[in-house]
PDB file of C-alpha atoms in Angstrom:
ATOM      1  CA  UNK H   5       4.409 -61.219 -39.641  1.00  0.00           C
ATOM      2  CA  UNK H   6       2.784 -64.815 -39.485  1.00  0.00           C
ATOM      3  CA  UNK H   7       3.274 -66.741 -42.940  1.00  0.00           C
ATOM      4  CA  UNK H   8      -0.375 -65.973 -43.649  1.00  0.00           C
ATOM      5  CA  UNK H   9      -0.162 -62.309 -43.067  1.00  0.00           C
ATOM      6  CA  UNK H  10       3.143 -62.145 -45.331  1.00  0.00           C
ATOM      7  CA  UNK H  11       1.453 -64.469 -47.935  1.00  0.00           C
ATOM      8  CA  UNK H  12      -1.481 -62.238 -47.979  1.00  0.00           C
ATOM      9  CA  UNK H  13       0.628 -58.977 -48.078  1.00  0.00           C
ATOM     10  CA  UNK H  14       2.582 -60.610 -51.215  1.00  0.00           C
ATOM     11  CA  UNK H  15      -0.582 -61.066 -53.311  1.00  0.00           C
ATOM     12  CA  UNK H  16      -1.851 -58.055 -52.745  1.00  0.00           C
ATOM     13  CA  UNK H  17       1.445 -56.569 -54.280  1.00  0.00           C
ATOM     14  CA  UNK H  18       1.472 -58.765 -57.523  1.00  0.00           C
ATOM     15  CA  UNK H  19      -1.976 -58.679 -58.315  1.00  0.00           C
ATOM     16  CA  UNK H  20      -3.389 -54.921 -57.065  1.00  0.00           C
ATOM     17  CA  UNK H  21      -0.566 -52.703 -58.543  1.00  0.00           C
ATOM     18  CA  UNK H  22      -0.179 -52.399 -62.328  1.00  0.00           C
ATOM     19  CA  UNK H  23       2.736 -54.161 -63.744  1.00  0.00           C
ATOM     20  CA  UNK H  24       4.177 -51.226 -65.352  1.00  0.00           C
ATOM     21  CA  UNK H  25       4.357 -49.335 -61.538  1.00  0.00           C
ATOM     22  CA  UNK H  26       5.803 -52.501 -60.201  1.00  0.00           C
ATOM     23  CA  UNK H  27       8.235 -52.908 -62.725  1.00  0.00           C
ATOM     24  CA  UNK H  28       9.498 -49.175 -62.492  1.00  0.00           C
ATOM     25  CA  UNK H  29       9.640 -49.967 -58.624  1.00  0.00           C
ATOM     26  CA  UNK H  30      11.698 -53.431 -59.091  1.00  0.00           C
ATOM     27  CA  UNK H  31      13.654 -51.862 -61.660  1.00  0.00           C
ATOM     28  CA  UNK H  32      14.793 -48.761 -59.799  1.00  0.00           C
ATOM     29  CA  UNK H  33      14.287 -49.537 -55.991  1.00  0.00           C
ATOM     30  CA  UNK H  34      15.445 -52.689 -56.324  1.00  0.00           C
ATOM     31  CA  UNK H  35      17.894 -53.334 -59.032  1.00  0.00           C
ATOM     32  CA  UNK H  36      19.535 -49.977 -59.274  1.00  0.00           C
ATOM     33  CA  UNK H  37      19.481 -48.371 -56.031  1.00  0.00           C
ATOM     34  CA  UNK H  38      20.116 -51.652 -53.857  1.00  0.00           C
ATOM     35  CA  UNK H  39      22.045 -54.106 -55.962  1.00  0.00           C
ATOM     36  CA  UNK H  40      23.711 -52.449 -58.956  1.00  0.00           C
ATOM     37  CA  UNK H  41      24.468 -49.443 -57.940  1.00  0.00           C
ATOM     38  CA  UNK H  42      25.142 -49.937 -53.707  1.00  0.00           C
ATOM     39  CA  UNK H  43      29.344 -50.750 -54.817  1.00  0.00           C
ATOM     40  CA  UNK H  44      28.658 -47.156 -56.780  1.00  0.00           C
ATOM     41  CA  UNK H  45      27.571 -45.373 -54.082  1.00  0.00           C
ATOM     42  CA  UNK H  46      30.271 -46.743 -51.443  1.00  0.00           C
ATOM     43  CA  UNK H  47      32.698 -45.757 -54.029  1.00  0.00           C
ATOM     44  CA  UNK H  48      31.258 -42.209 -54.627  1.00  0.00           C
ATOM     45  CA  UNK H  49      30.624 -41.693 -50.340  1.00  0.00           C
ATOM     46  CA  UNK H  50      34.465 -42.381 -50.665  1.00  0.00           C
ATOM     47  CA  UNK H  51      35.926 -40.388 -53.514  1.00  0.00           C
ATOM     48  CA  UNK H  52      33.496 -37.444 -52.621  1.00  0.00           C
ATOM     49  CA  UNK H  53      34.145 -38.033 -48.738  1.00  0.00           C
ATOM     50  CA  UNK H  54      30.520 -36.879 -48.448  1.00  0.00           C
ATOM     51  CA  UNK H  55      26.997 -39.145 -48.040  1.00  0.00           C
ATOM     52  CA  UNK H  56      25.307 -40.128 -51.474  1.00  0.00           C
ATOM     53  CA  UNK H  57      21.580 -41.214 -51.015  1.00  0.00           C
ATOM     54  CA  UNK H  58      19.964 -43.965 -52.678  1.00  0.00           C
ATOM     55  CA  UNK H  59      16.570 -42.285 -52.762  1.00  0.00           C
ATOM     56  CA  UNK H  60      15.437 -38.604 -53.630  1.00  0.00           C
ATOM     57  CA  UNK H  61      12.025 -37.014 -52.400  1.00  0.00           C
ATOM     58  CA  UNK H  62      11.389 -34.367 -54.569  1.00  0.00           C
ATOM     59  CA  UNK H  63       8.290 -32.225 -54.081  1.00  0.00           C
ATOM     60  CA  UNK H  64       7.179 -30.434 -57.703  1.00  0.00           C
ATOM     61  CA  UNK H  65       4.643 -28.023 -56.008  1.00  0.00           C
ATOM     62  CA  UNK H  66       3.555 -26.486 -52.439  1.00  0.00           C
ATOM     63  CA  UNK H  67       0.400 -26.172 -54.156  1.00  0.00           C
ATOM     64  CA  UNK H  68      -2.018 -28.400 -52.458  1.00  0.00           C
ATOM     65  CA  UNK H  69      -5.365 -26.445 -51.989  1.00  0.00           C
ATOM     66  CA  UNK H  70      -6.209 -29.187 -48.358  1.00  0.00           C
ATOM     67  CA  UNK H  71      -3.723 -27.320 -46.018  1.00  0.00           C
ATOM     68  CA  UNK H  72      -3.285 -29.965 -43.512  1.00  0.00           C
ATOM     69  CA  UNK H  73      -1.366 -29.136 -40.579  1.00  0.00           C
ATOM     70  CA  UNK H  74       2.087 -31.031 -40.728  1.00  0.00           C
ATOM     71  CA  UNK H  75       2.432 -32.323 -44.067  1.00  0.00           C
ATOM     72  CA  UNK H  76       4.911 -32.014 -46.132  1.00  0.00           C
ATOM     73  CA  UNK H  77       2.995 -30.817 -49.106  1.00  0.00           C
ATOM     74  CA  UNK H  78       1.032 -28.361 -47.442  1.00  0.00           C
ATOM     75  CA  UNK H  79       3.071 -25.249 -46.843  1.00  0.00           C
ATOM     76  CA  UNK H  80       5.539 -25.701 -44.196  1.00  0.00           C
ATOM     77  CA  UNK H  81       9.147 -24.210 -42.724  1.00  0.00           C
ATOM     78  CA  UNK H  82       8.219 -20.795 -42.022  1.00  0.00           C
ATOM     79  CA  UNK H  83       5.704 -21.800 -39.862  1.00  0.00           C
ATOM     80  CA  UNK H  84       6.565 -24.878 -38.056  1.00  0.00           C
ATOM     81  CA  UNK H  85       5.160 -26.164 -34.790  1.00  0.00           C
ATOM     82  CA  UNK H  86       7.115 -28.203 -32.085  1.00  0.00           C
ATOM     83  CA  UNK H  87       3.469 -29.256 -30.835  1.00  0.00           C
ATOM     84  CA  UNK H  88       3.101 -31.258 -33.847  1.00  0.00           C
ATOM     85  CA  UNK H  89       5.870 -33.353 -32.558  1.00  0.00           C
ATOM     86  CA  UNK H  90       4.968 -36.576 -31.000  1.00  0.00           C
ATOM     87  CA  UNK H  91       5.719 -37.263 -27.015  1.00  0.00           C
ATOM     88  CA  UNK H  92       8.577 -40.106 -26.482  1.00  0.00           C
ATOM     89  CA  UNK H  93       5.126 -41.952 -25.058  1.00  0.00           C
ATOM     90  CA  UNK H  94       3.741 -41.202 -28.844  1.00  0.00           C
ATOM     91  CA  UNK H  95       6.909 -42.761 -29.929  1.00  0.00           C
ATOM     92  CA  UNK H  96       6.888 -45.656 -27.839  1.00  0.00           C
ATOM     93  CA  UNK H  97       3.311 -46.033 -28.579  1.00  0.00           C
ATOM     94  CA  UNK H  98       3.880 -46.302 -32.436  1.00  0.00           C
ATOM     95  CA  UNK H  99       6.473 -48.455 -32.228  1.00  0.00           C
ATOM     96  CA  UNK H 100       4.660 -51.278 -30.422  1.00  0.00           C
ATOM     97  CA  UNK H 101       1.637 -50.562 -33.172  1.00  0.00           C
ATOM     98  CA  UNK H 102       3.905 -50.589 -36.207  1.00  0.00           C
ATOM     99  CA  UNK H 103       5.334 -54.165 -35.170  1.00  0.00           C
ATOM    100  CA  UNK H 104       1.161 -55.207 -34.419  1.00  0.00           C
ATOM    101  CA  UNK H 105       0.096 -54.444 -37.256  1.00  0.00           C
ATOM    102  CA  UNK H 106       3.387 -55.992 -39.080  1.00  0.00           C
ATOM    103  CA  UNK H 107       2.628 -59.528 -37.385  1.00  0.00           C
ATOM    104  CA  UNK H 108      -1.459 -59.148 -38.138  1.00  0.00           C
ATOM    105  CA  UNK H 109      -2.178 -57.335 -41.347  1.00  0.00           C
ATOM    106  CA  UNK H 110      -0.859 -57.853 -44.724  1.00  0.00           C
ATOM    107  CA  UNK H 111       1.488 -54.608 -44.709  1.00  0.00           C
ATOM    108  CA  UNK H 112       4.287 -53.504 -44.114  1.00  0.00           C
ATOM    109  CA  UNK H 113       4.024 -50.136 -42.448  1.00  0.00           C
ATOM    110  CA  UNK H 114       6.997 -47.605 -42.947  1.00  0.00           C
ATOM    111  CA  UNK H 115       7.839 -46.133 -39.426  1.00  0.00           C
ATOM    112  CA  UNK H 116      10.798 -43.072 -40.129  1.00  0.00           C
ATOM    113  CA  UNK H 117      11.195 -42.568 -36.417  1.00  0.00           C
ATOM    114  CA  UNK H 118      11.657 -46.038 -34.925  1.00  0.00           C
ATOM    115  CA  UNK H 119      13.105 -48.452 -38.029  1.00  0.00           C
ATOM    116  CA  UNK H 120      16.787 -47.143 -37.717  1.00  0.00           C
ATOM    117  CA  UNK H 121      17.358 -50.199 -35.687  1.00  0.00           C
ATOM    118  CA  UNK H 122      17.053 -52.517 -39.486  1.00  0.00           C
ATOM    119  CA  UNK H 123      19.235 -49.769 -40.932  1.00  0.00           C
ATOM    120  CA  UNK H 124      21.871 -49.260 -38.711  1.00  0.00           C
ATOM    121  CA  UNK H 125      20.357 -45.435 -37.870  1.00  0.00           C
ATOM    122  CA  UNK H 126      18.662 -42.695 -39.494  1.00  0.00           C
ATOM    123  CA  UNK H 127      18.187 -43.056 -43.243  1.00  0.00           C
ATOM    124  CA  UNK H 128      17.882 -39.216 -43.942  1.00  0.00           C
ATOM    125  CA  UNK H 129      20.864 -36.187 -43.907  1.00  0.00           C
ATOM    126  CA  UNK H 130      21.478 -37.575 -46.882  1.00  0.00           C
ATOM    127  CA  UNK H 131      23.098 -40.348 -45.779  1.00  0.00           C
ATOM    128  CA  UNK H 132      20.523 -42.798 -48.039  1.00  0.00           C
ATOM    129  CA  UNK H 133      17.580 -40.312 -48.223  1.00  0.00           C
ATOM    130  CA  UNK H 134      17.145 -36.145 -48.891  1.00  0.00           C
ATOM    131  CA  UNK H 135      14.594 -34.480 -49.266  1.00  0.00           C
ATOM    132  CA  UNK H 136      14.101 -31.753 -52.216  1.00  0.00           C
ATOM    133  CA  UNK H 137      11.092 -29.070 -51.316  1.00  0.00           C
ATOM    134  CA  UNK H 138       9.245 -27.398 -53.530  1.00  0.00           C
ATOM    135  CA  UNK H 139      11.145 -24.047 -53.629  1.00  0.00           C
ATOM    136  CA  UNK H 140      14.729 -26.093 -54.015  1.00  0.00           C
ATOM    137  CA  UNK H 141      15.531 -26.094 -50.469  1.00  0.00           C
ATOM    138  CA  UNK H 142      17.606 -29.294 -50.036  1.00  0.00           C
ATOM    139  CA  UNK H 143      16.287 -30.858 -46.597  1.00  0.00           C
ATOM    140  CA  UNK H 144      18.157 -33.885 -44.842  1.00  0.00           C
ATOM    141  CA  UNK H 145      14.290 -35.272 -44.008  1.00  0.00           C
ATOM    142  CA  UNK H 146      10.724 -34.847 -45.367  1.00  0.00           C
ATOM    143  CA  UNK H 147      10.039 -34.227 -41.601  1.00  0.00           C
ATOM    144  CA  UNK H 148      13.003 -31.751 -40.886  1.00  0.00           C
ATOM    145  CA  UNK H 149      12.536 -27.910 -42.550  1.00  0.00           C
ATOM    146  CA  UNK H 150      16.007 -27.046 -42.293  1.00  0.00           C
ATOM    147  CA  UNK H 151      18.180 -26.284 -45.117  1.00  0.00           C
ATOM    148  CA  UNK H 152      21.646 -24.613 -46.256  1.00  0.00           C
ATOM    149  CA  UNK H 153      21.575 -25.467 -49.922  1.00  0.00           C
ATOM    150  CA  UNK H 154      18.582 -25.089 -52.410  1.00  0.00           C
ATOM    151  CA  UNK H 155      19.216 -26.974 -55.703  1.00  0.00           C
ATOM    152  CA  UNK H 156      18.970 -23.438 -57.853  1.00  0.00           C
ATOM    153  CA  UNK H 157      22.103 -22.063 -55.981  1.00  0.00           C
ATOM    154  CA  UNK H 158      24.272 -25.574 -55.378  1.00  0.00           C
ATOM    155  CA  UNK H 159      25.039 -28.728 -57.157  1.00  0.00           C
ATOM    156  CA  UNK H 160      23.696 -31.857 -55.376  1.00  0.00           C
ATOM    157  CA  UNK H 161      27.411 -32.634 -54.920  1.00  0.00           C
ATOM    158  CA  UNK H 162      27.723 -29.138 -53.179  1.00  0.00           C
ATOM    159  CA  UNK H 163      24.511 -29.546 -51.235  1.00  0.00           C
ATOM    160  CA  UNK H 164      26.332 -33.286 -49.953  1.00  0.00           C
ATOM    161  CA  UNK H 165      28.788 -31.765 -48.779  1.00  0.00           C
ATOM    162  CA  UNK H 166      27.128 -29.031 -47.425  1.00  0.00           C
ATOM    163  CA  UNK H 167      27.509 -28.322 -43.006  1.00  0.00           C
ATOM    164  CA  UNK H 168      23.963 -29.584 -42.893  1.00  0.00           C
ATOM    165  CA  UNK H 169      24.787 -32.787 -44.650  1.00  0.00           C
ATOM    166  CA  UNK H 170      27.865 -33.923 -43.323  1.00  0.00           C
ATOM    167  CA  UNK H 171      26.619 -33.446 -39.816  1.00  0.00           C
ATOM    168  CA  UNK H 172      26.082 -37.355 -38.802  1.00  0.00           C
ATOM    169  CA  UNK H 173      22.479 -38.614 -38.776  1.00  0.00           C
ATOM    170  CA  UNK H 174      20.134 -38.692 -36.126  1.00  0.00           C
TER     171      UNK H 174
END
């Protein structure tokens, strides 16, 4: 991003959110999860010889009346379509978008498929991200309906160290 861009992208953070949201988000994205607790987690990935993620996505209810085809709230996994999966030229088109809009807007776009170069891979199977669904059903990824362990049945320990989650990212 040029310095304007980022300078832009900064002030719209400090002065459009409410303090309390960004002080839950510095206090738990950024203090906890990456800096006090990152040693924790190393430890625990060690002791439990299983992934422990840094963020949860927990989804309290299917019951979004829009319906829209591929998302996550919507109801999904018993009906899911490969055509909603994009082309490798979809991919390679997004990632050359993502980085535009990076360098020209003031935003920093989120792009699951094609940021696990910063991140040294994939961020879900647990390994710093799961997904919980709305039924319990403990996925490795928001975008991936496929599940051994629902959270009624297992522990999340259990779940970590389920097949599904010990299987190395994508």
């Amino acid at each position: 991003m040029e310095q304007r861009q980022r300078r832009l992208y900064h002030e719209c953070i400090i002065h459009d959110i409410d303090p309390k949201v960004m002080e839950t988000i510095a206090v738990n994205f950024f203090i906890n999860a990456s800096l006090a607790d990152w040693k924790r987690q190393e430890e625990c990935r060690e002791k439990y010889g299983c992934n422990i993620p840094w963020a949860i996505l927990l989804d309290p209810t299917s019951a979004c009346n829009l319906h829209c085809t591929g998302c996550w709230a919507a109801e999904y996994g018993n009906d899911a379509s490969p055509e909603l999966m994009p082309t490798p030229e979809q991919r390679v088109e997004t990632y050359h978008r993502i980085r535009r809009y990076r360098a020209t807007k003031p935003l920093f776009a989120m792009d699951f498929q094609n940021d696990a170069e910063y991140v040294g891979g994939c961020i879900a199977g647990g390994r710093r991200y799961l997904h919980i669904n709305a039924n319990g059903d403990i996925d490795p990824c928001v975008f991936i309906h496929y599940s051994d362990s629902n959270i009624r049945e297992k522990t999340l320990l259990e779940a970590l160290q389920s097949p599904m989650m010990m299987t190395p990212s994508c």
